[in-house]
């Protein structure tokens, strides 16, 4: 058996719209933005992940940056394949005599179609996977934050990623009811972009919008701890000259209000369709928030006010999903019931 372990390596991948994380040998070895840069003339990949992110929106005609995933699913098949290959290369297997074949568990949104599922499997196989399993994001998040998913107890997970917000009620190793909406981190960035253009006549890029969201993003105008005002640099739409303005967290809360309201609506819908016995469990255990969106200031308070339920933010929300995926590949037999082929 030891010899076969030498020939294969187990990899857990959280293939996200904004970031891709990979676990190998129980360690997070890759945590990179989901983006690649290609040379238009030779069609060769120049950079993957963070390096490509630095080039994003700053390229000339010969270089294009591609985000292969949109709304949680693969939008550009070849780019996704190249990205997975590039990120697997980042795992250090140089001390091996030859490249091992990989067994992979990959995260997928719960509202994914069969065609989209096939695209994920094909991309992984072309990137060198011998066996591919898939796990739904809310399930992986629940395992990642330490919930025993096999128990006949209802747990509600809200996973706000870059492309989708996944809301699911989990019990007995399965998703009882779920809501998957395409309102998440990328939509928040777009809201900020539109708000800056509308309110301040300032044109900013995607990366700047993301910086604003991280530095002063909020779901409530009144916060207990208000972050300091943030300087935004962009192009004045009236004069065409670069300029700087300062934004506050309450301004960004106004910009994000409609999108956060959509998430609230989806949460209420998921609660509405969950069976009464599981509703009783959720009332007792509260709702668990994971994903990058869980870091939005005041979101837990806003959801708590809307649902009248306790909201728990996961310890390391960005890595909850990949940790659950890592646990699943480590013990495939135990988690067989939650893995999809």
PDB file of N, CA, C and O in Angstrom, residues 9 19 46 68 88 128 158 170 177 228 240 250 273:
ATOM      1  N   UNK A   9      -1.246  11.111  -5.172  1.00  0.00           N
ATOM      2  CA  UNK A   9      -1.287  12.158  -4.139  1.00  0.00           C
ATOM      3  C   UNK A   9      -2.713  12.673  -4.051  1.00  0.00           C
ATOM      4  O   UNK A   9      -3.401  12.811  -5.073  1.00  0.00           O
ATOM      5  N   UNK A  19     -11.123  33.128  -5.368  1.00  0.00           N
ATOM      6  CA  UNK A  19      -9.867  32.502  -4.926  1.00  0.00           C
ATOM      7  C   UNK A  19      -9.937  30.993  -5.040  1.00  0.00           C
ATOM      8  O   UNK A  19     -11.000  30.406  -4.863  1.00  0.00           O
ATOM      9  N   UNK A  46       1.208  33.108 -19.105  1.00  0.00           N
ATOM     10  CA  UNK A  46       2.351  33.855 -18.589  1.00  0.00           C
ATOM     11  C   UNK A  46       2.384  33.780 -17.065  1.00  0.00           C
ATOM     12  O   UNK A  46       3.435  33.635 -16.455  1.00  0.00           O
ATOM     13  N   UNK A  68     -11.419  32.385 -15.130  1.00  0.00           N
ATOM     14  CA  UNK A  68     -12.121  31.262 -15.769  1.00  0.00           C
ATOM     15  C   UNK A  68     -13.471  30.915 -15.144  1.00  0.00           C
ATOM     16  O   UNK A  68     -14.271  30.250 -15.768  1.00  0.00           O
ATOM     17  N   UNK A  88      -1.621  23.306  -9.498  1.00  0.00           N
ATOM     18  CA  UNK A  88      -1.112  22.011  -9.028  1.00  0.00           C
ATOM     19  C   UNK A  88       0.422  22.009  -9.090  1.00  0.00           C
ATOM     20  O   UNK A  88       1.086  21.426  -8.243  1.00  0.00           O
ATOM     21  N   UNK A 128      -4.673  16.199 -14.891  1.00  0.00           N
ATOM     22  CA  UNK A 128      -3.910  15.074 -14.334  1.00  0.00           C
ATOM     23  C   UNK A 128      -4.561  14.324 -13.198  1.00  0.00           C
ATOM     24  O   UNK A 128      -3.881  13.618 -12.456  1.00  0.00           O
ATOM     25  N   UNK A 158     -24.655  29.438   5.712  1.00  0.00           N
ATOM     26  CA  UNK A 158     -24.703  30.458   4.651  1.00  0.00           C
ATOM     27  C   UNK A 158     -23.251  30.661   4.215  1.00  0.00           C
ATOM     28  O   UNK A 158     -22.426  31.109   5.004  1.00  0.00           O
ATOM     29  N   UNK A 170     -28.654  21.319   6.470  1.00  0.00           N
ATOM     30  CA  UNK A 170     -27.999  20.013   6.365  1.00  0.00           C
ATOM     31  C   UNK A 170     -28.403  19.113   7.515  1.00  0.00           C
ATOM     32  O   UNK A 170     -28.453  19.555   8.666  1.00  0.00           O
ATOM     33  N   UNK A 177     -32.703  21.237   2.200  1.00  0.00           N
ATOM     34  CA  UNK A 177     -33.222  22.280   1.306  1.00  0.00           C
ATOM     35  C   UNK A 177     -32.136  23.319   1.125  1.00  0.00           C
ATOM     36  O   UNK A 177     -31.325  23.539   2.014  1.00  0.00           O
ATOM     37  N   UNK A 228     -11.472  53.393   9.745  1.00  0.00           N
ATOM     38  CA  UNK A 228     -11.123  54.745   9.273  1.00  0.00           C
ATOM     39  C   UNK A 228     -11.493  54.930   7.805  1.00  0.00           C
ATOM     40  O   UNK A 228     -11.559  53.951   7.039  1.00  0.00           O
ATOM     41  N   UNK A 240     -11.558  63.895 -16.684  1.00  0.00           N
ATOM     42  CA  UNK A 240     -10.658  62.868 -17.218  1.00  0.00           C
ATOM     43  C   UNK A 240      -9.319  62.813 -16.501  1.00  0.00           C
ATOM     44  O   UNK A 240      -8.415  62.084 -16.891  1.00  0.00           O
ATOM     45  N   UNK A 250     -20.227  53.889   6.101  1.00  0.00           N
ATOM     46  CA  UNK A 250     -21.687  54.044   5.979  1.00  0.00           C
ATOM     47  C   UNK A 250     -22.087  54.279   4.517  1.00  0.00           C
ATOM     48  O   UNK A 250     -23.157  53.842   4.076  1.00  0.00           O
ATOM     49  N   UNK A 273     -38.815  26.996   3.692  1.00  0.00           N
ATOM     50  CA  UNK A 273     -39.044  25.675   3.092  1.00  0.00           C
ATOM     51  C   UNK A 273     -38.429  24.535   3.902  1.00  0.00           C
ATOM     52  O   UNK A 273     -38.542  23.375   3.512  1.00  0.00           O
TER      53      UNK A 273
END
